[in-house]
PDB file of C-alpha atoms in Angstrom:
ATOM      1  CA  MET A   1    -229.687-134.279-194.360  1.00  0.00           C
ATOM      2  CA  SER A   2    -226.470-135.831-193.071  1.00  0.00           C
ATOM      3  CA  GLU A   3    -224.305-134.005-190.566  1.00  0.00           C
ATOM      4  CA  HIS A   4    -220.569-133.509-190.832  1.00  0.00           C
ATOM      5  CA  GLU A   5    -218.091-133.261-188.010  1.00  0.00           C
ATOM      6  CA  VAL A   6    -216.518-129.823-187.818  1.00  0.00           C
ATOM      7  CA  THR A   7    -213.438-129.143-185.716  1.00  0.00           C
ATOM      8  CA  LEU A   8    -212.436-125.548-185.194  1.00  0.00           C
ATOM      9  CA  THR A   9    -210.676-123.404-182.646  1.00  0.00           C
ATOM     10  CA  VAL A  10    -213.074-120.832-181.230  1.00  0.00           C
ATOM     11  CA  ASN A  11    -211.713-118.074-179.014  1.00  0.00           C
ATOM     12  CA  GLY A  12    -208.626-120.168-178.380  1.00  0.00           C
ATOM     13  CA  GLU A  13    -210.488-123.367-177.489  1.00  0.00           C
ATOM     14  CA  ARG A  14    -210.595-126.393-179.781  1.00  0.00           C
ATOM     15  CA  ARG A  15    -214.236-127.327-180.397  1.00  0.00           C
ATOM     16  CA  ARG A  16    -215.851-130.213-182.258  1.00  0.00           C
ATOM     17  CA  VAL A  17    -219.485-130.143-183.409  1.00  0.00           C
ATOM     18  CA  ARG A  18    -221.721-131.965-185.866  1.00  0.00           C
ATOM     19  CA  ALA A  19    -223.455-129.713-188.353  1.00  0.00           C
ATOM     20  CA  GLU A  20    -225.597-129.991-191.433  1.00  0.00           C
ATOM     21  CA  PRO A  21    -223.804-128.691-194.535  1.00  0.00           C
ATOM     22  CA  ARG A  22    -226.397-125.920-194.953  1.00  0.00           C
ATOM     23  CA  LYS A  23    -225.981-124.478-191.422  1.00  0.00           C
ATOM     24  CA  THR A  24    -224.266-121.105-191.424  1.00  0.00           C
ATOM     25  CA  LEU A  25    -221.284-120.378-189.244  1.00  0.00           C
ATOM     26  CA  ALA A  26    -223.426-117.809-187.418  1.00  0.00           C
ATOM     27  CA  ASP A  27    -226.003-120.450-186.512  1.00  0.00           C
ATOM     28  CA  LEU A  28    -223.300-122.951-185.566  1.00  0.00           C
ATOM     29  CA  LEU A  29    -221.740-120.396-183.201  1.00  0.00           C
ATOM     30  CA  ARG A  30    -225.057-119.306-181.691  1.00  0.00           C
ATOM     31  CA  GLN A  31    -226.974-122.589-181.556  1.00  0.00           C
ATOM     32  CA  ASP A  32    -224.327-125.265-181.194  1.00  0.00           C
ATOM     33  CA  LEU A  33    -221.584-123.440-179.318  1.00  0.00           C
ATOM     34  CA  LEU A  34    -223.905-121.042-177.423  1.00  0.00           C
ATOM     35  CA  LEU A  35    -221.834-117.981-178.343  1.00  0.00           C
ATOM     36  CA  THR A  36    -224.691-115.540-178.736  1.00  0.00           C
ATOM     37  CA  GLY A  37    -222.566-112.399-179.005  1.00  0.00           C
ATOM     38  CA  THR A  38    -222.562-112.913-182.764  1.00  0.00           C
ATOM     39  CA  HIS A  39    -225.818-111.258-183.796  1.00  0.00           C
ATOM     40  CA  LEU A  40    -227.968-111.946-186.831  1.00  0.00           C
ATOM     41  CA  ALA A  41    -229.933-109.193-188.499  1.00  0.00           C
ATOM     42  CA  CYS A  42    -230.119-109.047-192.292  1.00  0.00           C
ATOM     43  CA  GLU A  43    -228.743-112.569-192.952  1.00  0.00           C
ATOM     44  CA  HIS A  44    -227.556-111.304-196.354  1.00  0.00           C
ATOM     45  CA  GLY A  45    -224.089-110.041-195.385  1.00  0.00           C
ATOM     46  CA  VAL A  46    -225.105-106.395-195.629  1.00  0.00           C
ATOM     47  CA  CYS A  47    -225.328-105.163-192.031  1.00  0.00           C
ATOM     48  CA  GLY A  48    -222.152-106.579-190.455  1.00  0.00           C
ATOM     49  CA  SER A  49    -223.825-107.639-187.194  1.00  0.00           C
ATOM     50  CA  CYS A  50    -222.591-111.208-187.580  1.00  0.00           C
ATOM     51  CA  THR A  51    -218.941-110.337-188.240  1.00  0.00           C
ATOM     52  CA  VAL A  52    -216.375-112.731-186.762  1.00  0.00           C
ATOM     53  CA  LEU A  53    -212.690-113.330-187.438  1.00  0.00           C
ATOM     54  CA  VAL A  54    -211.846-116.488-189.359  1.00  0.00           C
ATOM     55  CA  ASP A  55    -208.117-117.094-189.470  1.00  0.00           C
ATOM     56  CA  GLY A  56    -207.673-113.413-188.647  1.00  0.00           C
ATOM     57  CA  MET A  57    -209.933-112.053-191.388  1.00  0.00           C
ATOM     58  CA  ALA A  58    -213.240-110.303-190.705  1.00  0.00           C
ATOM     59  CA  ILE A  59    -216.039-112.244-192.384  1.00  0.00           C
ATOM     60  CA  ARG A  60    -219.823-112.240-192.309  1.00  0.00           C
ATOM     61  CA  SER A  61    -220.701-115.464-190.522  1.00  0.00           C
ATOM     62  CA  CYS A  62    -224.184-115.465-192.064  1.00  0.00           C
ATOM     63  CA  LEU A  63    -222.573-115.961-195.494  1.00  0.00           C
ATOM     64  CA  MET A  64    -220.263-118.810-194.545  1.00  0.00           C
ATOM     65  CA  PHE A  65    -221.300-122.372-193.899  1.00  0.00           C
ATOM     66  CA  GLY A  66    -220.113-123.854-190.632  1.00  0.00           C
ATOM     67  CA  VAL A  67    -218.508-126.788-192.452  1.00  0.00           C
ATOM     68  CA  GLN A  68    -216.338-124.301-194.361  1.00  0.00           C
ATOM     69  CA  ALA A  69    -214.775-123.280-191.044  1.00  0.00           C
ATOM     70  CA  ASP A  70    -213.501-126.804-190.401  1.00  0.00           C
ATOM     71  CA  GLY A  71    -209.872-126.516-189.297  1.00  0.00           C
ATOM     72  CA  SER A  72    -210.079-122.728-188.915  1.00  0.00           C
ATOM     73  CA  GLU A  73    -209.463-120.415-186.010  1.00  0.00           C
ATOM     74  CA  VAL A  74    -212.578-118.359-185.241  1.00  0.00           C
ATOM     75  CA  THR A  75    -212.707-115.366-182.925  1.00  0.00           C
ATOM     76  CA  THR A  76    -216.066-114.002-181.834  1.00  0.00           C
ATOM     77  CA  VAL A  77    -216.742-110.859-179.832  1.00  0.00           C
ATOM     78  CA  GLU A  78    -216.561-113.005-176.694  1.00  0.00           C
ATOM     79  CA  GLY A  79    -212.948-113.790-177.558  1.00  0.00           C
ATOM     80  CA  LEU A  80    -212.005-110.102-177.662  1.00  0.00           C
ATOM     81  CA  ALA A  81    -212.610-109.462-173.966  1.00  0.00           C
ATOM     82  CA  GLY A  82    -209.771-108.467-171.662  1.00  0.00           C
ATOM     83  CA  GLU A  83    -207.463-110.977-170.052  1.00  0.00           C
ATOM     84  CA  GLU A  84    -209.038-110.663-166.593  1.00  0.00           C
ATOM     85  CA  PRO A  85    -212.457-112.302-166.156  1.00  0.00           C
ATOM     86  CA  GLY A  86    -215.189-109.750-166.756  1.00  0.00           C
ATOM     87  CA  SER A  87    -212.826-107.167-168.231  1.00  0.00           C
ATOM     88  CA  LEU A  88    -213.131-105.542-171.619  1.00  0.00           C
ATOM     89  CA  GLY A  89    -210.620-105.468-174.439  1.00  0.00           C
ATOM     90  CA  PRO A  90    -209.351-102.108-175.737  1.00  0.00           C
ATOM     91  CA  VAL A  91    -211.886-101.828-178.565  1.00  0.00           C
ATOM     92  CA  GLN A  92    -214.751-102.698-176.215  1.00  0.00           C
ATOM     93  CA  ARG A  93    -213.503-100.165-173.624  1.00  0.00           C
ATOM     94  CA  ALA A  94    -213.270 -97.486-176.303  1.00  0.00           C
ATOM     95  CA  PHE A  95    -216.844 -98.125-177.464  1.00  0.00           C
ATOM     96  CA  ARG A  96    -218.041 -97.775-173.865  1.00  0.00           C
ATOM     97  CA  GLU A  97    -215.987 -94.655-173.116  1.00  0.00           C
ATOM     98  CA  GLU A  98    -216.847 -92.832-176.354  1.00  0.00           C
ATOM     99  CA  HIS A  99    -220.534 -93.811-176.401  1.00  0.00           C
ATOM    100  CA  GLY A 100    -220.057 -95.783-179.610  1.00  0.00           C
ATOM    101  CA  LEU A 101    -223.190 -97.787-178.906  1.00  0.00           C
ATOM    102  CA  GLN A 102    -226.788 -97.203-178.003  1.00  0.00           C
ATOM    103  CA  CYS A 103    -229.031-100.231-178.291  1.00  0.00           C
ATOM    104  CA  GLY A 104    -225.939-102.447-178.638  1.00  0.00           C
ATOM    105  CA  PHE A 105    -227.278-104.790-181.295  1.00  0.00           C
ATOM    106  CA  CYS A 106    -224.723-103.846-183.941  1.00  0.00           C
ATOM    107  CA  THR A 107    -221.885-103.391-181.448  1.00  0.00           C
ATOM    108  CA  PRO A 108    -220.401-106.931-181.555  1.00  0.00           C
ATOM    109  CA  GLY A 109    -220.025-106.732-185.327  1.00  0.00           C
ATOM    110  CA  PHE A 110    -218.444-103.294-185.061  1.00  0.00           C
ATOM    111  CA  VAL A 111    -216.044-104.442-182.322  1.00  0.00           C
ATOM    112  CA  VAL A 112    -214.878-107.409-184.391  1.00  0.00           C
ATOM    113  CA  SER A 113    -214.603-105.358-187.601  1.00  0.00           C
ATOM    114  CA  VAL A 114    -212.694-102.581-185.833  1.00  0.00           C
ATOM    115  CA  THR A 115    -210.335-105.122-184.276  1.00  0.00           C
ATOM    116  CA  ALA A 116    -209.482-106.534-187.707  1.00  0.00           C
ATOM    117  CA  PHE A 117    -209.147-103.036-189.167  1.00  0.00           C
ATOM    118  CA  LEU A 118    -206.776-101.868-186.417  1.00  0.00           C
ATOM    119  CA  ASP A 119    -204.681-105.002-186.860  1.00  0.00           C
ATOM    120  CA  GLU A 120    -203.989-103.812-190.403  1.00  0.00           C
ATOM    121  CA  CYS A 121    -204.069-100.057-189.817  1.00  0.00           C
ATOM    122  CA  PRO A 122    -202.982 -99.263-186.234  1.00  0.00           C
ATOM    123  CA  ASP A 123    -202.971 -95.456-186.628  1.00  0.00           C
ATOM    124  CA  PRO A 124    -205.811 -94.614-189.033  1.00  0.00           C
ATOM    125  CA  ALA A 125    -206.977 -91.242-190.270  1.00  0.00           C
ATOM    126  CA  ASP A 126    -210.673 -90.390-189.947  1.00  0.00           C
ATOM    127  CA  GLU A 127    -211.273 -91.031-193.644  1.00  0.00           C
ATOM    128  CA  GLN A 128    -209.783 -94.530-193.290  1.00  0.00           C
ATOM    129  CA  ILE A 129    -211.965 -95.158-190.232  1.00  0.00           C
ATOM    130  CA  ARG A 130    -215.130 -94.137-192.059  1.00  0.00           C
ATOM    131  CA  GLU A 131    -214.211 -96.332-195.024  1.00  0.00           C
ATOM    132  CA  ALA A 132    -213.515 -99.294-192.726  1.00  0.00           C
ATOM    133  CA  LEU A 133    -216.857 -98.809-190.965  1.00  0.00           C
ATOM    134  CA  SER A 134    -218.823 -98.620-194.213  1.00  0.00           C
ATOM    135  CA  GLY A 135    -219.610-102.349-194.098  1.00  0.00           C
ATOM    136  CA  ASN A 136    -221.350-102.161-190.722  1.00  0.00           C
ATOM    137  CA  LEU A 137    -224.745-100.578-190.210  1.00  0.00           C
ATOM    138  CA  CYS A 138    -226.022 -98.863-187.074  1.00  0.00           C
ATOM    139  CA  ARG A 139    -229.510 -97.445-186.797  1.00  0.00           C
ATOM    140  CA  CYS A 140    -229.024 -95.619-183.494  1.00  0.00           C
ATOM    141  CA  THR A 141    -225.739 -93.757-183.047  1.00  0.00           C
ATOM    142  CA  GLY A 142    -225.203 -91.550-186.080  1.00  0.00           C
ATOM    143  CA  TYR A 143    -221.646 -92.972-186.203  1.00  0.00           C
ATOM    144  CA  GLN A 144    -219.841 -90.017-184.555  1.00  0.00           C
ATOM    145  CA  GLY A 145    -219.387 -91.911-181.272  1.00  0.00           C
ATOM    146  CA  ILE A 146    -218.243 -94.948-183.206  1.00  0.00           C
ATOM    147  CA  VAL A 147    -215.600 -92.957-185.093  1.00  0.00           C
ATOM    148  CA  ARG A 148    -214.383 -91.474-181.788  1.00  0.00           C
ATOM    149  CA  ALA A 149    -214.324 -94.977-180.310  1.00  0.00           C
ATOM    150  CA  VAL A 150    -212.137 -96.245-183.162  1.00  0.00           C
ATOM    151  CA  ARG A 151    -209.715 -93.352-182.640  1.00  0.00           C
ATOM    152  CA  LEU A 152    -209.527 -94.140-178.912  1.00  0.00           C
ATOM    153  CA  ALA A 153    -209.225 -97.886-179.517  1.00  0.00           C
ATOM    154  CA  ALA A 154    -206.307 -97.276-181.870  1.00  0.00           C
ATOM    155  CA  ARG A 155    -204.569 -95.190-179.205  1.00  0.00           C
ATOM    156  CA  LEU A 156    -205.268 -97.729-176.429  1.00  0.00           C
ATOM    157  CA  ARG A 157    -203.962-100.610-178.539  1.00  0.00           C
ATOM    158  CA  ARG A 158    -200.789 -98.697-179.447  1.00  0.00           C
ATOM    159  CA  GLU A 159    -200.223 -97.849-175.772  1.00  0.00           C
ATOM    160  CA  GLU A 160    -200.760-101.465-174.703  1.00  0.00           C
ATOM    161  CA  GLN A 161    -198.414-102.694-177.422  1.00  0.00           C
ATOM    162  CA  GLY A 162    -195.786-100.154-176.328  1.00  0.00           C
ATOM    163  CA  ARG A 163    -196.036-101.318-172.697  1.00  0.00           C
ATOM    164  CA  ALA A 164    -195.759-104.948-173.768  1.00  0.00           C
ATOM    165  CA  GLU A 165    -192.700-104.225-175.911  1.00  0.00           C
ATOM    166  CA  GLN A 166    -191.114-102.219-173.103  1.00  0.00           C
ATOM    167  CA  GLY A 167    -191.732-105.115-170.676  1.00  0.00           C
ATOM    168  CA  ARG A 168    -189.997-107.536-173.029  1.00  0.00           C
ATOM    169  CA  ALA A 169    -187.028-105.194-173.462  1.00  0.00           C
ATOM    170  CA  GLU A 170    -186.302-104.881-169.724  1.00  0.00           C
ATOM    171  CA  PRO A 171    -183.526-107.187-168.531  1.00  0.00           C
ATOM    172  CA  GLU A 172    -184.464-110.016-166.172  1.00  0.00           C
ATOM    173  CA  GLY A 173    -184.466-108.893-162.539  1.00  0.00           C
ATOM    174  CA  SER A 174    -184.953-105.172-163.259  1.00  0.00           C
ATOM    175  CA  ARG A 175    -188.706-105.361-162.692  1.00  0.00           C
TER     176      ARG A 175
END
């Protein structure tokens, strides 16, 4: 089968790979780009473990061909880390602090899904959180820690956004 050149921006870095048309985006990320944070479980789009952001939208990378991502911006769980090397982003910190993970296999998909959800709904009610999480499966936690983690992540993101806005509003030289 012939390969096609695929150019995409992954976690802010422009990448070019050759891929067979039948290769999923999940396999392209894991095998060709060595970004193994995107996990594969059901490979039918049911569990959410392979969730990534494509042009800002949460998608199941096991259901999308890599060639379909040509020209797109893809964010994996690795791209959601904090700005300092080795640091965690707010959603990742919240999952750690609220024990929103146990074995950790489903966690990358949850982190990416929650990030997309909080982009659209920065101050969600518990019912909205549960609805947003309904597309991701976890076999270990019982979901209570995950719901608490989403609440905390929402608060952390709002606080960080408030600090960033306050920093931009201060006149030059007052810092």
